[in-house]
């Protein structure tokens, strides 16, 4: 039979990934049939208690029946009970034992042959293929000798040779399959571990939760414990069995893990306990430590333990412990090697998660500080407002009392001081209001052209008095944005008043507004003092004023731009400054356009 006539997949009950193993076995049965002289030769492998026929040589009419045969291993029990032993083969003489055989056998029409060695069609001749421990791994059966006679001594010895080869081939195929399976499992576990490390979902707990199942699955483990060491000397554990139940891990076990893990990580080794072979102490660990580990494993009723260090770079981040029952296989070298790889993958995932967690904590703390600051501003400005009103009112009354000129000078100074305080309090209140966490934006459609016009009307006189020109360049159609009218007014007013304030006489301030893509862009440009490069990032902080003496000559609170930045942020916009000291400054604000409902 030609090689390519095989249909390895049609009748594939083995689930073997490697069809070359089947091809080898097929060649073997063909050789047995042709070279030793049997019309039928089949090879079955024992899989999970079943005999599955994987190779067949013989008449086409029986192929279908035999190649699809899956029978429980017990079908051969009656044969084994009575058969004669010929080395690996068992021969059942149908003339002596009249037994009813079920399954797995082809019933052939008896032919009459009276020779004492004549082959009876119901005779059974099968070779038992077993592993080193004597467990049945397969069957090589032959039927219908071409000679019509029972095999002679020469044929039997050939049969024995072929059976031995077939046994090797089957065992190799099983080993290969086991290897492929282990690698595939470990590989899929690795992929899950890597996926779990994707930043979007990475928290320490989520990484461990998501990788738990696939790791148990991939390593055929009965339980999993991951202990992650914190930077502060503390640690955090996650231990579950296959049913998802939490397993208790005693403090002394955690303490041992903390001791063992860094040493294993440094040496890139794993610790294996409960393998059938003698316990091997990894060179990185002392016998004392290993002895302690074995003792603890015994008190916890753990059969087979694989302890794997978790880490990244030179840093050991934790220990992963996988457990198996004695019913499960020993930790193979593939298991150990893949576990070490997982230690790297999981380590990298944990490192990312830890960094992210730290970042999140930081952001949370900053947010808290920020909230606290706006609350402080709110309280402060409210507390100052009332006494300030009292002071201003009383100053006014005192002014009307007909004071002498000297007293008036003092009174004026007090009045100016009160005005400045009033400005600070007003700005503080506004900043507190726009940055208050529980003060949502009540947005309505606002035409920024109108805002710009209003601001210019308000500031034009000041500009003229200072010898400045304000140029206005607005597109001649509404420039609508969703926003709070007071806040947007304040935004533009602060920018234009700064430009006027920080531009010497003779200069020009330009206010322009236009559509740009999905935004409305407002620009306030001046050719005034300019802002030093190093100050440009800081001017948006509350109370920050540059050290430029010319700028400091102008009155100010340092709150104007902080308000601008907060309002822009609340409106989902962007704020940009471009400036050169001594040449001028341009502030650009981009706010998302208003999109009317329905288009
Ligand atoms: P204030 O103007 O009350 O000091 P701001 O928050 O409005 O506070 O501005 C912060 C600082 O940024 C100002 O002190 C000033 O030094 C600088 N600044 C702001 N706008 C301009 C500008 N158009 N030209 C030059 N410097 C400016």
Coordinates of C-alpha atoms and ligand atoms in Angstrom, one line a residue:
X1 CA 0.0 0.0 0.0
X2 CA 1.3 3.4 -0.9
X3 CA 2.2 5.8 1.8
X4 CA 0.0 8.6 0.6
X5 CA -3.1 6.4 0.7
X6 CA -3.2 6.9 4.4
X7 CA -6.0 8.9 5.8
X8 CA -4.4 10.0 9.0
X9 CA -7.0 12.5 9.9
X10 CA -10.3 10.8 8.9
X11 CA -9.9 8.2 11.6
X12 CA -7.8 10.1 14.0
X13 CA -8.9 9.1 17.5
X14 CA -5.5 9.6 18.9
X15 CA -5.5 13.4 18.7
X16 CA -1.8 13.1 17.9
X17 CA -0.5 16.3 16.5
X18 CA 2.3 14.6 14.6
X19 CA 1.1 12.5 11.7
X20 CA 4.7 11.3 11.0
X21 CA 4.4 9.0 14.0
X22 CA 1.4 7.4 12.4
X23 CA 3.2 7.1 9.1
X24 CA 6.1 5.2 10.8
X25 CA 3.6 2.8 12.5
X26 CA 1.8 2.3 9.2
X27 CA 5.1 1.4 7.5
X28 CA 5.7 -1.1 10.3
X29 CA 2.5 -2.9 9.9
X30 CA 3.0 -3.0 6.2
X31 CA 6.4 -4.5 6.6
X32 CA 5.1 -7.1 9.1
X33 CA 2.3 -8.1 6.6
X34 CA 4.5 -8.2 3.6
X35 CA 7.8 -9.5 4.9
X36 CA 6.6 -12.0 7.5
X37 CA 3.6 -13.0 5.4
X38 CA 0.3 -12.1 6.9
X39 CA -2.8 -10.8 5.1
X40 CA -3.7 -8.6 8.0
X41 CA -1.6 -6.6 10.4
X42 CA -2.9 -3.9 12.7
X43 CA -1.4 -1.7 15.3
X44 CA -3.4 -0.1 18.1
X45 CA -2.3 2.2 20.8
X46 CA -3.7 2.4 24.3
X47 CA -5.1 5.8 25.0
X48 CA -7.0 6.6 28.2
X49 CA -8.1 3.0 28.6
X50 CA -9.0 2.5 25.0
X51 CA -7.4 0.6 22.2
X52 CA -7.3 2.9 19.1
X53 CA -6.2 1.4 15.8
X54 CA -3.8 3.7 14.2
X55 CA -2.3 1.5 11.4
X56 CA -3.7 -1.2 9.2
X57 CA -2.4 -3.4 6.4
X58 CA -4.7 -5.8 4.7
X59 CA -7.7 -6.2 2.4
X60 CA -9.6 -3.0 1.7
X61 CA -12.9 -4.4 2.8
X62 CA -11.8 -4.6 6.5
X63 CA -9.9 -1.3 6.5
X64 CA -12.9 0.9 7.3
X65 CA -14.0 -1.3 10.1
X66 CA -10.6 -1.7 11.7
X67 CA -9.3 1.8 11.3
X68 CA -12.2 3.2 13.1
X69 CA -12.1 0.7 15.9
X70 CA -11.9 2.1 19.4
X71 CA -12.4 -0.6 22.0
X72 CA -11.8 -0.7 25.7
X73 CA -8.5 -2.3 26.6
X74 CA -10.5 -5.0 28.4
X75 CA -11.4 -6.6 25.0
X76 CA -8.1 -8.5 25.1
X77 CA -8.6 -9.8 28.6
X78 CA -10.2 -13.1 27.6
X79 CA -7.3 -13.6 25.1
X80 CA -4.7 -12.9 27.8
X81 CA -6.2 -15.3 30.2
X82 CA -5.9 -18.3 28.0
X83 CA -3.3 -17.5 25.4
X84 CA 0.0 -19.1 25.0
X85 CA 3.0 -16.8 25.5
X86 CA 5.4 -16.3 22.7
X87 CA 7.7 -13.5 24.0
X88 CA 5.7 -10.3 23.4
X89 CA 3.1 -12.3 21.5
X90 CA 0.1 -14.1 22.8
X91 CA -1.4 -16.8 20.7
X92 CA -4.9 -18.1 21.2
X93 CA -5.7 -21.3 19.5
X94 CA -9.3 -21.3 18.5
X95 CA -9.3 -25.1 18.1
X96 CA -8.6 -25.4 21.9
X97 CA -10.4 -22.4 23.3
X98 CA -13.7 -21.6 21.9
X99 CA -14.4 -18.1 23.1
X100 CA -16.6 -15.4 21.9
X101 CA -14.6 -12.3 21.1
X102 CA -16.2 -8.9 21.0
X103 CA -15.1 -5.9 19.0
X104 CA -11.6 -5.4 17.7
X105 CA -11.5 -8.6 15.7
X106 CA -12.6 -9.3 12.2
X107 CA -14.7 -12.4 11.8
X108 CA -13.5 -14.3 8.7
X109 CA -15.2 -17.1 6.9
X110 CA -13.7 -20.4 8.1
X111 CA -11.8 -22.3 5.4
X112 CA -11.3 -26.0 5.7
X113 CA -7.7 -27.1 6.2
X114 CA -7.0 -30.3 8.1
X115 CA -3.3 -29.8 8.5
X116 CA -2.3 -29.9 12.3
X117 CA -0.6 -26.5 11.9
X118 CA -3.4 -25.0 9.8
X119 CA -4.4 -21.5 10.8
X120 CA -7.9 -21.3 12.1
X121 CA -9.6 -18.0 11.2
X122 CA -10.6 -17.4 14.8
X123 CA -7.1 -17.8 16.1
X124 CA -5.7 -14.7 17.7
X125 CA -2.1 -13.6 17.6
X126 CA -1.2 -10.4 19.1
X127 CA 2.0 -8.6 20.4
X128 CA 1.7 -6.7 23.6
X129 CA 3.7 -3.5 23.5
X130 CA 4.5 -2.0 26.9
X131 CA 6.5 0.7 28.5
X132 CA 9.4 0.2 30.9
X133 CA 7.0 -0.1 33.8
X134 CA 5.1 -2.9 32.0
X135 CA 2.1 -0.8 31.3
X136 CA 0.4 -1.7 28.0
X137 CA 0.9 1.0 25.4
X138 CA -0.2 -0.8 22.3
X139 CA -1.0 -4.0 20.4
X140 CA 0.4 -5.4 17.2
X141 CA -1.9 -8.0 15.9
X142 CA -1.6 -10.2 12.8
X143 CA -4.0 -12.6 11.2
X144 CA -4.4 -14.9 8.2
X145 CA -0.8 -16.1 7.4
X146 CA -0.3 -16.2 3.7
X147 CA 1.0 -19.8 4.2
X148 CA -2.2 -20.8 5.8
X149 CA -0.1 -22.2 8.7
X150 CA 0.8 -21.0 12.2
X151 CA 4.0 -19.0 12.1
X152 CA 7.2 -21.1 12.4
X153 CA 10.1 -20.3 14.6
X154 CA 11.8 -18.0 12.1
X155 CA 8.6 -16.1 11.6
X156 CA 8.0 -15.8 15.3
X157 CA 11.4 -14.4 15.9
X158 CA 10.8 -11.9 13.1
X159 CA 7.5 -11.0 14.7
X160 CA 9.2 -10.5 18.0
X161 CA 11.7 -8.1 16.4
X162 CA 9.0 -6.1 14.7
X163 CA 7.0 -5.9 17.9
X164 CA 10.0 -4.6 19.7
X165 CA 10.5 -1.9 17.1
X166 CA 6.8 -1.1 17.1
X167 CA 7.0 -0.8 20.9
X168 CA 9.8 1.7 20.6
X169 CA 8.0 3.7 17.9
X170 CA 4.8 3.9 20.0
X171 CA 6.7 4.9 23.1
X172 CA 8.6 7.6 21.2
X173 CA 5.4 8.8 19.7
X174 CA 3.8 9.0 23.1
X175 CA 6.8 10.8 24.5
X176 CA 6.8 13.2 21.6
X177 CA 3.1 13.8 22.1
X178 CA 3.6 14.5 25.8
X179 CA 6.3 16.9 25.0
X180 CA 4.3 18.7 22.3
X181 CA 1.4 18.8 24.7
X182 CA 3.4 20.2 27.6
X183 CA 5.1 22.8 25.4
X184 CA 1.7 23.8 23.9
X185 CA 0.1 24.1 27.3
X186 CA 3.0 26.1 28.7
X187 CA 3.0 28.2 25.6
X188 CA -0.7 29.1 25.9
X189 CA -0.1 29.9 29.6
X190 CA 2.7 32.2 28.6
X191 CA 0.5 34.0 26.1
X192 CA -2.2 34.6 28.7
X193 CA 0.4 35.9 31.1
X194 CA 1.7 38.3 28.5
X195 CA -1.8 39.5 27.6
X196 CA -2.6 40.1 31.3
X197 CA 0.4 42.4 31.4
X198 CA -1.2 44.8 28.9
X199 CA -1.1 48.1 30.7
X200 CA -4.8 48.8 30.4
X201 CA -5.8 46.0 32.6
X202 CA -2.8 45.5 34.7
X203 CA -3.2 45.6 38.5
X204 CA -1.3 43.1 40.6
X205 CA -4.4 41.4 41.5
X206 CA -5.9 41.3 38.0
X207 CA -2.7 39.9 36.5
X208 CA -2.8 37.0 39.1
X209 CA -6.5 36.5 38.7
X210 CA -6.3 36.3 34.9
X211 CA -3.3 34.1 34.8
X212 CA -4.4 31.7 37.6
X213 CA -6.6 29.4 35.5
X214 CA -4.4 29.1 32.4
X215 CA -1.4 28.4 34.7
X216 CA -3.2 25.7 36.5
X217 CA -4.4 24.3 33.2
X218 CA -1.1 24.7 31.4
X219 CA 0.8 22.9 34.2
X220 CA -1.9 20.4 35.1
X221 CA -1.5 21.8 38.6
X222 CA -3.9 21.1 41.5
X223 CA -3.1 24.4 43.1
X224 CA -1.2 27.7 42.6
X225 CA 0.3 30.2 45.0
X226 CA 1.9 33.4 44.0
X227 CA 3.6 35.6 46.6
X228 CA 4.5 39.0 45.4
X229 CA 7.1 40.9 47.4
X230 CA 6.4 44.5 48.1
X231 CA 9.1 47.3 48.0
X232 CA 8.5 48.0 51.7
X233 CA 9.4 44.5 52.9
X234 CA 5.8 43.4 53.0
X235 CA 4.4 40.8 50.6
X236 CA 1.1 39.9 49.1
X237 CA -0.1 36.4 48.3
X238 CA -2.7 34.8 46.0
X239 CA -3.3 31.1 46.6
X240 CA -6.1 29.1 45.0
X241 CA -6.8 25.5 44.3
X242 CA -8.3 24.2 41.1
X243 CA -11.8 24.8 42.4
X244 CA -10.9 28.4 43.0
X245 CA -11.0 28.0 46.8
X246 CA -8.6 30.2 48.7
X247 CA -5.7 28.3 50.3
X248 CA -4.2 29.4 53.6
X249 CA -0.5 30.1 53.5
X250 CA 1.2 30.3 56.8
X251 CA 3.5 33.1 57.8
X252 CA 6.5 30.7 58.0
X253 CA 5.9 29.5 54.5
X254 CA 5.8 33.1 53.2
X255 CA 9.0 33.8 55.2
X256 CA 10.7 30.8 53.6
X257 CA 9.5 31.9 50.1
X258 CA 11.1 35.3 50.7
X259 CA 14.4 33.6 51.5
X260 CA 14.4 31.1 48.7
X261 CA 13.0 33.1 45.8
X262 CA 15.9 35.7 45.4
X263 CA 18.5 32.9 45.5
X264 CA 16.6 30.9 42.9
X265 CA 16.1 34.0 40.8
X266 CA 19.8 34.9 40.9
X267 CA 20.7 31.4 39.8
X268 CA 17.7 31.1 37.4
X269 CA 16.7 27.8 38.9
X270 CA 13.5 26.2 40.1
X271 CA 13.0 24.0 43.2
X272 CA 11.3 20.7 42.5
X273 CA 9.9 18.6 45.3
X274 CA 8.0 15.3 45.2
X275 CA 9.4 14.0 41.9
X276 CA 9.9 10.3 42.0
X277 CA 13.6 10.6 41.6
X278 CA 15.7 11.6 44.5
X279 CA 15.2 15.2 45.6
X280 CA 17.7 17.5 43.9
X281 CA 18.9 20.5 45.8
X282 CA 19.3 23.3 43.4
X283 CA 22.9 24.5 43.7
X284 CA 21.7 27.9 44.7
X285 CA 20.0 26.7 47.8
X286 CA 21.4 25.2 51.0
X287 CA 20.3 21.7 52.0
X288 CA 18.9 23.2 55.2
X289 CA 16.6 25.5 53.3
X290 CA 15.4 22.7 51.0
X291 CA 14.9 20.5 54.0
X292 CA 12.7 23.1 55.6
X293 CA 10.7 23.5 52.3
X294 CA 10.2 19.7 52.1
X295 CA 9.1 19.6 55.7
X296 CA 6.6 22.4 55.2
X297 CA 5.3 20.9 52.0
X298 CA 4.7 17.6 53.9
X299 CA 2.8 19.4 56.7
X300 CA 0.6 21.0 54.0
X301 CA -0.1 17.7 52.4
X302 CA 1.4 18.7 49.1
X303 CA 2.6 15.9 46.9
X304 CA 4.6 17.4 44.1
X305 CA 5.7 21.0 44.3
X306 CA 7.4 23.3 41.7
X307 CA 8.7 26.6 43.1
X308 CA 9.6 29.2 40.5
X309 CA 11.1 32.6 41.2
X310 CA 9.3 35.6 39.7
X311 CA 11.4 38.5 38.6
X312 CA 12.6 41.0 36.1
X313 CA 16.1 42.0 35.3
X314 CA 18.1 41.5 38.5
X315 CA 15.2 42.1 40.7
X316 CA 13.3 39.1 42.3
X317 CA 9.7 40.0 42.7
X318 CA 8.1 37.0 44.1
X319 CA 7.7 33.2 44.1
X320 CA 5.2 31.1 42.2
X321 CA 4.4 27.7 43.6
X322 CA 2.6 25.1 41.6
X323 CA 1.4 21.9 43.2
X324 CA 0.4 18.5 41.8
X325 CA -1.0 15.3 43.3
X326 CA 0.9 12.1 43.1
X327 CA -1.8 11.0 40.6
X328 CA -0.4 13.6 38.2
X329 CA 2.9 13.2 36.4
X330 CA 6.2 14.3 37.9
X331 CA 7.5 17.8 37.0
X332 CA 9.2 17.2 33.7
X333 CA 12.2 19.1 32.5
X334 CA 9.8 20.8 30.0
X335 CA 7.6 21.8 32.9
X336 CA 10.5 23.2 34.8
X337 CA 12.0 25.1 31.8
X338 CA 8.6 26.6 30.9
X339 CA 7.9 27.5 34.5
X340 CA 11.1 29.5 34.6
X341 CA 10.1 31.3 31.5
X342 CA 6.7 32.0 33.0
X343 CA 8.6 33.4 36.0
X344 CA 10.1 36.0 33.6
X345 CA 6.8 36.7 31.9
X346 CA 4.9 37.0 35.1
X347 CA 7.7 39.0 36.6
X348 CA 7.5 41.5 33.8
X349 CA 3.8 41.7 34.1
X350 CA 4.1 42.3 37.9
X351 CA 6.7 44.9 37.4
X352 CA 4.4 46.8 35.0
X353 CA 1.4 46.3 37.3
X354 CA 3.5 47.6 40.2
X355 CA 4.7 50.6 38.4
X356 CA 1.1 51.3 37.2
X357 CA -0.2 50.9 40.7
X358 CA 2.4 53.3 42.1
X359 CA 1.5 55.8 39.3
X360 CA -2.2 55.4 40.2
X361 CA -1.5 56.0 43.8
X362 CA 0.5 59.1 43.0
X363 CA -2.2 60.4 40.7
X364 CA -4.8 59.7 43.5
X365 CA -2.6 61.5 46.0
X366 CA -2.0 64.5 43.7
X367 CA -5.8 64.7 43.0
X368 CA -6.4 64.7 46.8
X369 CA -3.9 67.5 47.2
X370 CA -5.5 69.3 44.3
X371 CA -8.9 68.9 45.8
X372 CA -7.6 70.0 49.2
X373 CA -6.1 73.0 47.6
X374 CA -9.3 74.1 45.9
X375 CA -11.2 73.6 49.2
X376 CA -8.6 75.6 51.0
X377 CA -8.9 78.4 48.4
X378 CA -12.7 78.3 48.7
X379 CA -12.7 78.5 52.5
X380 CA -10.0 81.1 52.5
X381 CA -11.6 83.4 50.0
X382 CA -15.0 83.1 51.8
X383 CA -13.5 83.8 55.2
X384 CA -11.6 86.8 53.8
X385 CA -14.5 88.2 51.9
X386 CA -16.7 89.3 54.8
X387 CA -14.0 91.1 56.8
X388 CA -12.7 92.7 53.6
X389 CA -16.2 94.1 52.9
X390 CA -16.3 95.5 56.4
X391 CA -12.9 97.1 55.9
X392 CA -13.7 98.6 52.5
X393 CA -17.1 99.9 53.8
X394 CA -15.5 101.4 56.8
X395 CA -12.7 103.0 54.8
X396 CA -15.3 104.6 52.7
X397 CA -17.2 105.9 55.7
X398 CA -13.9 107.2 57.2
X399 CA -13.2 109.0 53.9
X400 CA -16.4 110.9 54.2
X401 CA -15.5 112.2 57.7
X402 CA -13.5 115.2 56.4
X403 CA -10.0 114.0 57.2
X404 CA -6.9 116.2 56.9
X405 CA -4.6 115.7 53.9
X406 CA -2.0 113.6 55.9
X407 CA -4.7 111.3 57.1
X408 CA -6.1 111.0 53.5
X409 CA -2.7 109.8 52.3
X410 CA -2.9 106.9 54.8
X411 CA -6.5 106.3 54.0
X412 CA -5.7 106.1 50.2
X413 CA -2.9 103.6 50.9
X414 CA -5.3 101.5 53.0
X415 CA -7.9 101.7 50.2
X416 CA -5.4 100.5 47.6
X417 CA -4.4 97.7 49.9
X418 CA -8.0 96.7 50.3
X419 CA -8.6 96.8 46.6
X420 CA -5.6 94.5 46.0
X421 CA -6.9 92.1 48.6
X422 CA -10.3 92.3 47.0
X423 CA -8.7 91.3 43.7
X424 CA -6.9 88.3 45.2
X425 CA -10.1 87.2 47.0
X426 CA -12.1 87.5 43.8
X427 CA -9.6 85.6 41.8
X428 CA -9.3 83.0 44.5
X429 CA -13.0 82.5 44.6
X430 CA -13.2 82.1 40.9
X431 CA -10.3 79.6 40.8
X432 CA -11.9 77.7 43.7
X433 CA -15.2 77.7 41.8
X434 CA -13.8 76.4 38.5
X435 CA -11.6 73.8 40.1
X436 CA -14.1 72.5 42.6
X437 CA -14.5 68.7 42.1
X438 CA -18.3 69.0 42.7
X439 CA -18.9 72.0 40.5
X440 CA -19.8 70.6 37.1
X441 CA -19.7 72.6 34.0
X442 CA -23.1 73.9 32.9
X443 CA -22.5 74.3 29.2
X444 CA -24.6 76.3 26.8
X445 CA -23.7 77.3 23.2
X446 CA -21.5 80.5 23.4
X447 CA -20.4 82.5 20.4
X448 CA -16.8 83.4 21.1
X449 CA -17.0 86.4 18.8
X450 CA -19.4 88.0 21.2
X451 CA -17.2 87.1 24.1
X452 CA -14.2 88.7 22.3
X453 CA -16.1 91.8 21.5
X454 CA -17.3 92.3 25.1
X455 CA -13.8 91.8 26.4
X456 CA -12.3 94.3 24.0
X457 CA -15.0 96.9 24.8
X458 CA -14.1 96.5 28.4
X459 CA -10.4 96.8 28.0
X460 CA -10.1 99.2 25.1
X461 CA -10.0 102.3 27.3
X462 CA -7.2 100.9 29.5
X463 CA -5.3 100.0 26.3
X464 CA -5.7 103.5 24.8
X465 CA -4.8 105.1 28.1
X466 CA -1.5 103.1 28.0
X467 CA -0.9 104.0 24.4
X468 CA -1.6 100.5 23.0
X469 CA -3.6 99.3 20.1
X470 CA -5.9 96.3 20.3
X471 CA -6.5 94.7 16.9
X472 CA -9.4 92.3 16.6
X473 CA -9.5 89.7 13.8
X474 CA -12.7 87.5 14.0
X475 CA -14.2 85.3 11.3
X476 CA -17.5 86.7 10.2
X477 CA -19.8 83.8 11.3
X478 CA -20.7 82.6 14.7
X479 CA -18.0 80.7 16.5
X480 CA -20.0 78.5 18.8
X481 CA -18.6 76.4 21.6
X482 CA -20.4 74.7 24.4
X483 CA -19.4 76.4 27.6
X484 CA -20.1 78.5 30.7
X485 CA -20.5 82.1 29.7
X486 CA -18.9 83.6 32.8
X487 CA -15.9 81.3 32.7
X488 CA -15.3 81.9 29.0
X489 CA -15.6 85.6 29.5
X490 CA -13.0 85.4 32.3
X491 CA -10.8 83.2 30.2
X492 CA -10.5 85.7 27.3
X493 CA -10.5 88.7 29.6
X494 CA -7.6 87.3 31.6
X495 CA -5.5 86.7 28.5
X496 CA -6.2 90.1 26.9
X497 CA -5.7 92.0 30.2
X498 CA -2.4 90.3 30.7
X499 CA -1.4 91.2 27.2
X500 CA -2.3 94.8 27.8
X501 CA -0.6 94.8 31.2
X502 CA 2.7 93.2 30.1
X503 CA 3.1 95.2 26.8
X504 CA 4.7 98.6 27.1
X505 CA 3.3 101.7 25.5
X506 CA 3.3 101.8 21.7
X507 CA 2.7 98.1 21.4
X508 CA -0.1 96.1 19.8
X509 CA -2.3 93.4 21.2
X510 CA -4.1 91.2 18.6
X511 CA -7.2 89.1 19.5
X512 CA -8.2 86.7 16.8
X513 CA -10.7 83.8 16.7
X514 CA -11.4 81.3 13.9
X515 CA -12.6 77.8 13.2
X516 CA -9.9 75.3 13.0
X517 CA -11.0 71.8 12.2
X518 CA -13.4 70.7 14.9
X519 CA -12.2 73.5 17.2
X520 CA -12.6 77.2 17.6
X521 CA -9.2 78.8 18.2
X522 CA -8.7 82.0 20.1
X523 CA -5.3 83.7 20.0
X524 CA -4.1 86.6 22.0
X525 CA -0.8 87.9 20.8
X526 CA 1.3 90.9 22.0
X527 CA 4.7 92.4 21.2
X528 CA 5.4 93.1 24.9
X529 CA 7.8 91.8 27.6
X530 CA 7.7 88.2 26.6
X531 CA 8.2 85.2 29.0
X532 CA 11.5 83.5 29.6
X533 CA 11.6 79.9 28.4
X534 CA 12.0 78.4 31.9
X535 CA 8.9 80.3 33.1
X536 CA 6.6 79.2 30.4
X537 CA 5.6 76.0 32.0
X538 CA 5.2 77.5 35.5
X539 CA 3.0 80.6 34.7
X540 CA -0.1 78.4 34.9
X541 CA 0.4 77.6 38.5
X542 CA -1.6 79.4 41.1
X543 CA 0.3 82.4 42.6
X544 CA 3.2 82.1 40.2
X545 CA 4.6 85.3 39.0
X546 CA 7.8 85.5 36.9
X547 CA 10.9 87.2 38.4
X548 CA 11.1 89.6 35.4
X549 CA 11.3 93.0 37.3
X550 CA 9.4 94.7 34.5
X551 CA 6.5 92.2 34.9
X552 CA 6.6 92.5 38.7
X553 CA 6.2 96.2 38.4
X554 CA 2.7 95.5 37.2
X555 CA 0.1 94.6 39.9
X556 CA -1.0 91.0 39.8
X557 CA -2.0 88.0 41.9
X558 CA -0.5 85.2 39.9
X559 CA -3.9 83.6 39.7
X560 CA -5.1 84.8 36.3
X561 CA -3.4 82.1 34.2
X562 CA -4.2 79.4 36.7
X563 CA -7.9 80.3 36.2
X564 CA -7.4 80.3 32.4
X565 CA -5.7 76.8 32.5
X566 CA -8.5 75.4 34.7
X567 CA -11.3 76.8 32.5
X568 CA -9.7 75.5 29.4
X569 CA -9.3 72.1 30.9
X570 CA -12.9 72.0 32.1
X571 CA -14.0 72.8 28.6
X572 CA -12.0 70.0 27.1
X573 CA -9.7 72.4 25.3
X574 CA -6.0 72.9 24.8
X575 CA -3.8 75.8 25.9
X576 CA -0.5 76.8 24.4
X577 CA 2.0 79.6 24.9
X578 CA 4.7 80.7 22.6
X579 CA 6.9 83.5 23.7
X580 CA 10.4 85.1 23.5
X581 CA 11.7 87.3 26.2
X582 CA 11.7 91.0 25.0
X583 CA 9.7 90.1 21.8
X584 CA 6.2 89.2 22.8
X585 CA 3.9 86.4 23.7
X586 CA 1.1 84.5 22.0
X587 CA -1.5 82.4 23.9
X588 CA -3.5 80.0 21.9
X589 CA -6.7 78.4 23.2
X590 CA -8.5 75.7 21.2
X591 CA -12.0 74.7 22.4
X592 CA -14.2 72.0 20.8
X593 CA -16.9 73.5 18.6
X594 CA -20.5 73.3 19.5
X595 CA -22.2 70.6 17.5
X596 CA -26.0 71.3 17.3
X597 CA -28.1 68.3 18.1
X598 CA -29.0 66.4 15.0
X599 CA -26.0 67.7 13.1
Ligands
LIG1 P1 -0.6 88.0 37.2 O1 -0.7 88.6 35.9 O2 -1.7 88.4 38.1 O3 0.7 88.1 37.8 P2 -1.1 85.6 35.8 O4 -1.3 84.2 36.3 O5 -2.1 86.2 34.9 O6 -0.8 86.4 37.0 O7 0.3 85.5 35.0 C1 1.4 84.9 35.6 C2 2.7 85.6 35.1 O8 2.9 85.3 33.8 C3 2.6 87.0 35.2 O9 3.1 87.4 36.5 C4 3.6 87.5 34.1 O10 4.9 87.5 34.6 C5 3.5 86.4 33.1 N1 2.6 86.8 32.0 C6 1.3 86.5 31.8 N2 0.9 87.0 30.6 C7 1.9 87.6 30.0 C8 2.1 88.3 28.8 N3 1.1 88.5 27.9 N4 3.3 88.8 28.6 C9 4.3 88.6 29.4 N5 4.2 88.0 30.6 C10 3.0 87.5 30.9

